[in-house]
Amino acid sequence: MKTILFRVFGVVVALSIVYVFFLFAYRHPEVIENLKQTTAKTILTIVVMYAGSIFSIVLILSASLRLYGKYLPYSEYILLTAYSSFANFFGPGQSGPGVRAVYLKIKHGLNFKYFLFSTLTYLAWLAFLSGAMLFAARLPWWLTSIFILVAAGACVLLIWFAAGQNKTEFVPEECKPRLIRMVLTTGIGAALQISFITAAYFVELCSVDSSVTLSQAISFTGAANFSLFVSITPGAIGIREILLFLFQDMHGVSVETIATASALDRAVYMVVLALLGLLILFTHASYRFRQPGEAKSPGDP
């Protein structure tokens, strides 16, 4: 009976995702207009970059669970990330991690405090790296690189200190040997995600204004990433644009380019969400999700 319910739930969620996409496109015709005015090559490139950023989240999620001895198949990581991506876009704040936390608690018994620590580790990496990237358009590349490395080092020290102050609450003693690997792997995953997003923004900005440089795109991404921390609208619509306007002196991208590139980004990301919805629907994601207690532990075959 439980298996049937999960299957029905998976199909309902997938159909709802596709419905929401078409409803959003119907109510926001500018989404379709922006896509019509963009070349297929540009759209495909941006979609691939966003696919890479989603894969980075899978890597981060895997590192988080391995710290606590949870080993799930990558197909489950991918499908869980796909489901939570919709929650993160349409829900308030960081709804995606919330969905992952609830699922992992119910299906695999992962303590909420453990997932909170791993999520804060990821957000710390995101904040430190994005903060360092803000200066890319105003400093030489080698100085920006030093800033990013210093930020990464500071992030590692902060996370290590936080874990050390709460060993038993967030990182049990038996998990401590895996802590540094988890922190570094999460950092690599966050850096990959930021790199893919930067590439997507660079393509979008250049499609609007060919004079935009890579250093501007890096600074632009650093500013845009901070919208994730104050996301109170679907996909941080409006919030991200306000932050980009406020940091305009840092990245140097014109208001017109910000507005047009942002509209293009929303349009293409809706395509990405639609593709994820179709992936879930046609692969019947819920069929592949394991039942509680099936997560592998270290030493399991």
Coordinates of C-alpha atoms in Angstrom, one line a residue:
M1 CA 0.0 0.0 0.0
K2 CA 2.8 2.4 0.9
T3 CA 4.6 1.7 -2.4
I4 CA 1.4 2.5 -4.3
L5 CA 1.0 5.8 -2.4
F6 CA 4.6 6.8 -3.3
R7 CA 4.0 6.0 -6.9
V8 CA 0.8 8.0 -7.1
F9 CA 2.5 10.9 -5.2
G10 CA 5.4 10.9 -7.7
V11 CA 3.1 11.0 -10.7
V12 CA 1.0 13.8 -9.1
V13 CA 4.0 15.9 -8.3
A14 CA 5.5 15.5 -11.7
L15 CA 2.2 16.5 -13.4
S16 CA 1.8 19.4 -11.1
I17 CA 5.3 20.6 -12.0
V18 CA 4.5 20.6 -15.7
Y19 CA 1.2 22.3 -15.0
V20 CA 2.8 25.0 -13.0
F21 CA 5.4 25.6 -15.8
F22 CA 2.7 26.2 -18.4
L23 CA 0.6 28.3 -16.0
F24 CA 3.6 30.5 -15.3
A25 CA 4.4 30.9 -19.0
Y26 CA 0.7 31.7 -19.7
R27 CA 0.6 34.4 -17.0
H28 CA 4.0 35.8 -18.0
P29 CA 4.0 35.9 -21.8
E30 CA 7.4 37.8 -21.7
V31 CA 9.0 34.4 -20.8
I32 CA 8.0 33.0 -24.3
E33 CA 8.9 36.3 -26.0
N34 CA 12.4 36.3 -24.5
L35 CA 12.9 32.7 -25.7
K36 CA 11.7 33.6 -29.2
Q37 CA 14.3 36.3 -29.5
T38 CA 17.2 34.2 -28.3
T39 CA 19.1 31.7 -30.5
A40 CA 18.7 28.0 -29.9
K41 CA 22.5 27.7 -29.3
T42 CA 22.4 30.3 -26.5
I43 CA 19.4 28.6 -24.9
L44 CA 21.0 25.2 -25.1
T45 CA 24.3 26.5 -23.6
I46 CA 22.5 28.0 -20.7
V47 CA 20.4 24.9 -20.1
V48 CA 23.6 22.8 -20.0
M49 CA 25.2 25.2 -17.5
Y50 CA 22.2 24.9 -15.2
A51 CA 22.3 21.1 -15.6
G52 CA 25.9 21.3 -14.4
S53 CA 24.9 23.4 -11.4
I54 CA 22.2 20.9 -10.5
F55 CA 24.8 18.1 -10.7
S56 CA 27.0 20.1 -8.3
I57 CA 24.1 20.1 -5.8
V58 CA 24.0 16.3 -6.1
L59 CA 27.8 16.2 -5.3
I60 CA 27.2 18.4 -2.3
L61 CA 24.3 16.3 -1.0
S62 CA 26.3 13.1 -1.4
A63 CA 29.2 14.6 0.6
S64 CA 26.8 15.7 3.3
L65 CA 25.3 12.2 3.8
R66 CA 28.6 10.4 3.6
L67 CA 29.8 12.3 6.6
Y68 CA 27.2 10.6 8.6
G69 CA 27.6 7.1 7.0
K70 CA 24.7 7.3 4.6
Y71 CA 25.3 6.0 1.1
L72 CA 22.5 6.4 -1.4
P73 CA 22.5 5.6 -5.1
Y74 CA 23.2 8.6 -7.3
S75 CA 19.8 8.1 -9.1
E76 CA 18.1 8.9 -5.8
Y77 CA 20.3 11.9 -5.2
I78 CA 19.4 13.2 -8.7
L79 CA 15.7 12.7 -8.3
L80 CA 15.6 14.2 -4.8
T81 CA 17.5 17.2 -6.1
A82 CA 15.1 17.5 -9.0
Y83 CA 12.1 17.5 -6.6
S84 CA 13.7 20.0 -4.2
S85 CA 14.7 22.3 -7.1
F86 CA 11.0 23.1 -7.7
A87 CA 10.4 23.7 -4.0
N88 CA 13.4 26.0 -3.9
F89 CA 12.2 28.0 -6.9
F90 CA 8.5 28.3 -6.0
G91 CA 8.7 28.2 -2.2
P92 CA 9.8 31.0 0.1
G93 CA 13.4 31.1 1.4
Q94 CA 15.6 28.0 1.1
S95 CA 12.7 25.6 0.6
G96 CA 14.8 23.1 -1.3
P97 CA 17.0 22.1 1.6
G98 CA 13.9 21.9 3.8
V99 CA 12.4 19.4 1.4
R100 CA 15.6 17.4 1.4
A101 CA 15.8 17.5 5.2
V102 CA 12.3 16.1 5.6
Y103 CA 12.7 13.4 3.0
L104 CA 16.0 12.2 4.5
K105 CA 14.6 12.2 8.0
I106 CA 11.6 10.1 7.0
K107 CA 13.2 7.8 4.5
H108 CA 16.7 7.4 5.9
G109 CA 16.5 8.5 9.5
L110 CA 19.0 11.4 9.1
N111 CA 18.9 13.7 12.2
F112 CA 17.6 17.3 11.3
K113 CA 20.6 18.8 13.2
Y114 CA 23.0 16.8 11.0
F115 CA 21.4 18.0 7.8
L116 CA 21.3 21.5 9.2
F117 CA 25.1 21.4 9.8
S118 CA 25.8 20.2 6.3
T119 CA 23.5 22.8 4.8
L120 CA 25.1 25.6 6.8
T121 CA 28.5 24.3 5.6
Y122 CA 27.3 24.7 2.0
L123 CA 25.8 28.1 2.6
A124 CA 29.0 29.3 4.3
W125 CA 31.0 28.3 1.2
L126 CA 28.5 30.0 -1.0
A127 CA 28.7 33.2 1.0
F128 CA 32.4 33.4 1.4
L129 CA 33.1 32.6 -2.3
S130 CA 30.4 35.0 -3.6
G131 CA 31.7 37.7 -1.4
A132 CA 35.2 37.4 -2.8
M133 CA 33.9 37.3 -6.3
L134 CA 32.3 40.7 -5.9
F135 CA 35.6 42.4 -6.4
A136 CA 36.5 40.6 -9.7
A137 CA 35.5 43.6 -11.9
R138 CA 37.5 46.1 -9.8
L139 CA 40.7 44.2 -9.1
P140 CA 43.4 42.4 -11.2
W141 CA 42.6 38.7 -11.7
W142 CA 45.6 37.6 -9.6
L143 CA 44.4 39.7 -6.6
T144 CA 40.8 38.4 -7.0
S145 CA 42.2 34.9 -7.0
I146 CA 44.0 35.6 -3.8
F147 CA 40.8 37.0 -2.3
I148 CA 38.9 33.8 -3.2
L149 CA 41.6 31.6 -1.8
V150 CA 41.7 33.6 1.5
A151 CA 37.9 33.4 1.6
A152 CA 38.0 29.6 1.1
G153 CA 40.6 29.2 3.9
A154 CA 38.5 31.4 6.3
C155 CA 35.5 29.3 5.4
V156 CA 37.2 26.0 6.3
L157 CA 38.5 27.4 9.6
L158 CA 35.0 28.7 10.5
I159 CA 33.3 25.4 9.8
W160 CA 36.0 23.4 11.6
F161 CA 35.7 25.7 14.6
A162 CA 31.9 25.4 14.6
A163 CA 32.1 21.6 14.4
G164 CA 34.7 21.5 17.1
Q165 CA 32.5 23.5 19.5
N166 CA 29.5 21.1 19.0
K167 CA 31.1 17.7 18.4
T168 CA 28.4 15.6 19.8
E169 CA 25.5 17.7 18.6
F170 CA 26.4 18.2 14.9
V171 CA 29.3 15.8 14.2
P172 CA 29.4 12.7 16.3
E173 CA 32.8 11.5 17.3
E174 CA 32.7 8.5 15.0
C175 CA 32.1 10.8 12.0
K176 CA 34.9 13.2 12.8
P177 CA 37.5 11.4 10.6
R178 CA 35.2 12.2 7.6
L179 CA 34.6 15.8 8.5
I180 CA 37.5 17.5 6.6
R181 CA 36.7 15.5 3.5
M182 CA 33.1 16.5 3.7
V183 CA 34.0 20.2 4.1
L184 CA 36.4 20.2 1.2
T185 CA 34.1 18.2 -1.1
T186 CA 31.3 20.6 -0.3
G187 CA 33.6 23.5 -1.1
I188 CA 34.5 21.9 -4.5
G189 CA 30.8 21.3 -5.2
A190 CA 29.9 24.9 -4.3
A191 CA 32.8 26.2 -6.5
L192 CA 31.6 24.0 -9.4
Q193 CA 28.0 25.3 -8.9
I194 CA 29.2 28.9 -8.9
S195 CA 31.3 28.3 -12.0
F196 CA 28.4 26.9 -13.9
I197 CA 26.1 29.7 -12.8
T198 CA 28.8 32.3 -13.8
A199 CA 29.1 30.7 -17.2
A200 CA 25.3 30.8 -17.6
Y201 CA 25.2 34.5 -16.6
F202 CA 28.1 35.3 -18.9
V203 CA 26.3 33.8 -21.9
E204 CA 23.1 35.7 -21.0
L205 CA 24.9 39.0 -20.5
C206 CA 26.9 38.7 -23.7
S207 CA 23.7 37.8 -25.7
V208 CA 22.4 41.2 -24.5
D209 CA 25.6 43.3 -24.5
S210 CA 28.7 41.9 -26.2
S211 CA 30.9 44.3 -24.3
V212 CA 30.4 42.6 -21.0
T213 CA 33.7 41.0 -19.7
L214 CA 34.2 37.7 -17.8
S215 CA 35.4 39.6 -14.7
Q216 CA 32.1 41.6 -14.8
A217 CA 30.1 38.3 -15.0
I218 CA 32.1 36.9 -12.0
S219 CA 31.3 40.0 -9.9
F220 CA 27.7 40.0 -11.2
T221 CA 27.3 36.3 -10.1
G222 CA 28.8 37.1 -6.7
A223 CA 26.1 39.8 -6.2
A224 CA 23.3 37.7 -7.6
N225 CA 24.1 34.7 -5.3
F226 CA 23.3 36.7 -2.2
S227 CA 19.7 36.7 -3.2
L228 CA 19.6 33.1 -2.1
F229 CA 19.9 34.2 1.5
V230 CA 16.9 36.6 1.3
S231 CA 14.7 34.7 -1.2
I232 CA 11.1 35.5 -0.2
T233 CA 9.7 35.4 -3.7
P234 CA 9.6 32.5 -6.3
G235 CA 13.1 32.2 -7.6
A236 CA 14.0 35.3 -5.7
I237 CA 12.3 37.3 -8.5
G238 CA 12.8 41.0 -7.8
I239 CA 15.1 40.3 -4.9
R240 CA 18.0 39.3 -7.1
E241 CA 17.5 42.3 -9.4
I242 CA 17.4 44.7 -6.5
L243 CA 20.8 43.3 -5.2
L244 CA 22.2 43.6 -8.7
F245 CA 21.2 47.2 -8.9
L246 CA 22.6 47.9 -5.5
F247 CA 26.0 46.3 -6.4
Q248 CA 26.1 48.0 -9.9
D249 CA 29.2 50.0 -8.9
M250 CA 31.0 46.7 -8.3
H251 CA 30.1 44.7 -11.4
G252 CA 29.5 47.7 -13.8
V253 CA 26.7 46.1 -15.8
S254 CA 24.1 48.6 -17.0
V255 CA 20.5 48.6 -15.6
E256 CA 19.1 47.8 -19.1
T257 CA 21.4 44.8 -19.5
I258 CA 20.6 43.6 -16.0
A259 CA 16.8 43.8 -16.7
T260 CA 17.0 42.1 -20.1
A261 CA 19.5 39.4 -19.0
S262 CA 17.4 38.6 -15.9
A263 CA 14.3 38.2 -18.0
L264 CA 16.2 35.8 -20.3
D265 CA 17.5 33.9 -17.3
R266 CA 14.1 33.4 -15.8
A267 CA 12.7 32.2 -19.2
V268 CA 15.5 29.6 -19.7
Y269 CA 15.3 28.4 -16.1
M270 CA 11.6 27.7 -16.6
V271 CA 12.7 25.5 -19.5
V272 CA 15.1 23.7 -17.1
L273 CA 12.4 23.2 -14.6
A274 CA 10.1 21.9 -17.2
L275 CA 12.7 19.4 -18.4
L276 CA 13.2 18.2 -14.8
G277 CA 9.5 17.8 -14.5
L278 CA 9.4 15.7 -17.6
L279 CA 12.3 13.6 -16.4
I280 CA 10.5 12.9 -13.1
L281 CA 7.3 12.1 -15.0
F282 CA 8.7 9.7 -17.6
T283 CA 11.1 7.9 -15.3
H284 CA 8.5 7.6 -12.5
A285 CA 10.9 8.9 -9.9
S286 CA 8.9 7.6 -7.0
Y287 CA 9.4 4.0 -8.2
R288 CA 13.2 4.4 -7.8
F289 CA 13.2 5.8 -4.3
R290 CA 14.3 3.3 -1.7
Q291 CA 12.2 2.3 1.3
P292 CA 13.2 3.4 4.8
G293 CA 16.3 1.6 6.1
E294 CA 17.7 0.7 2.7
A295 CA 20.5 3.3 2.7
K296 CA 23.9 1.6 2.7
S297 CA 26.3 2.0 5.6
P298 CA 30.1 1.8 5.6
G299 CA 31.1 -1.8 5.0
D300 CA 27.8 -2.8 3.4
P301 CA 28.2 -4.7 0.0

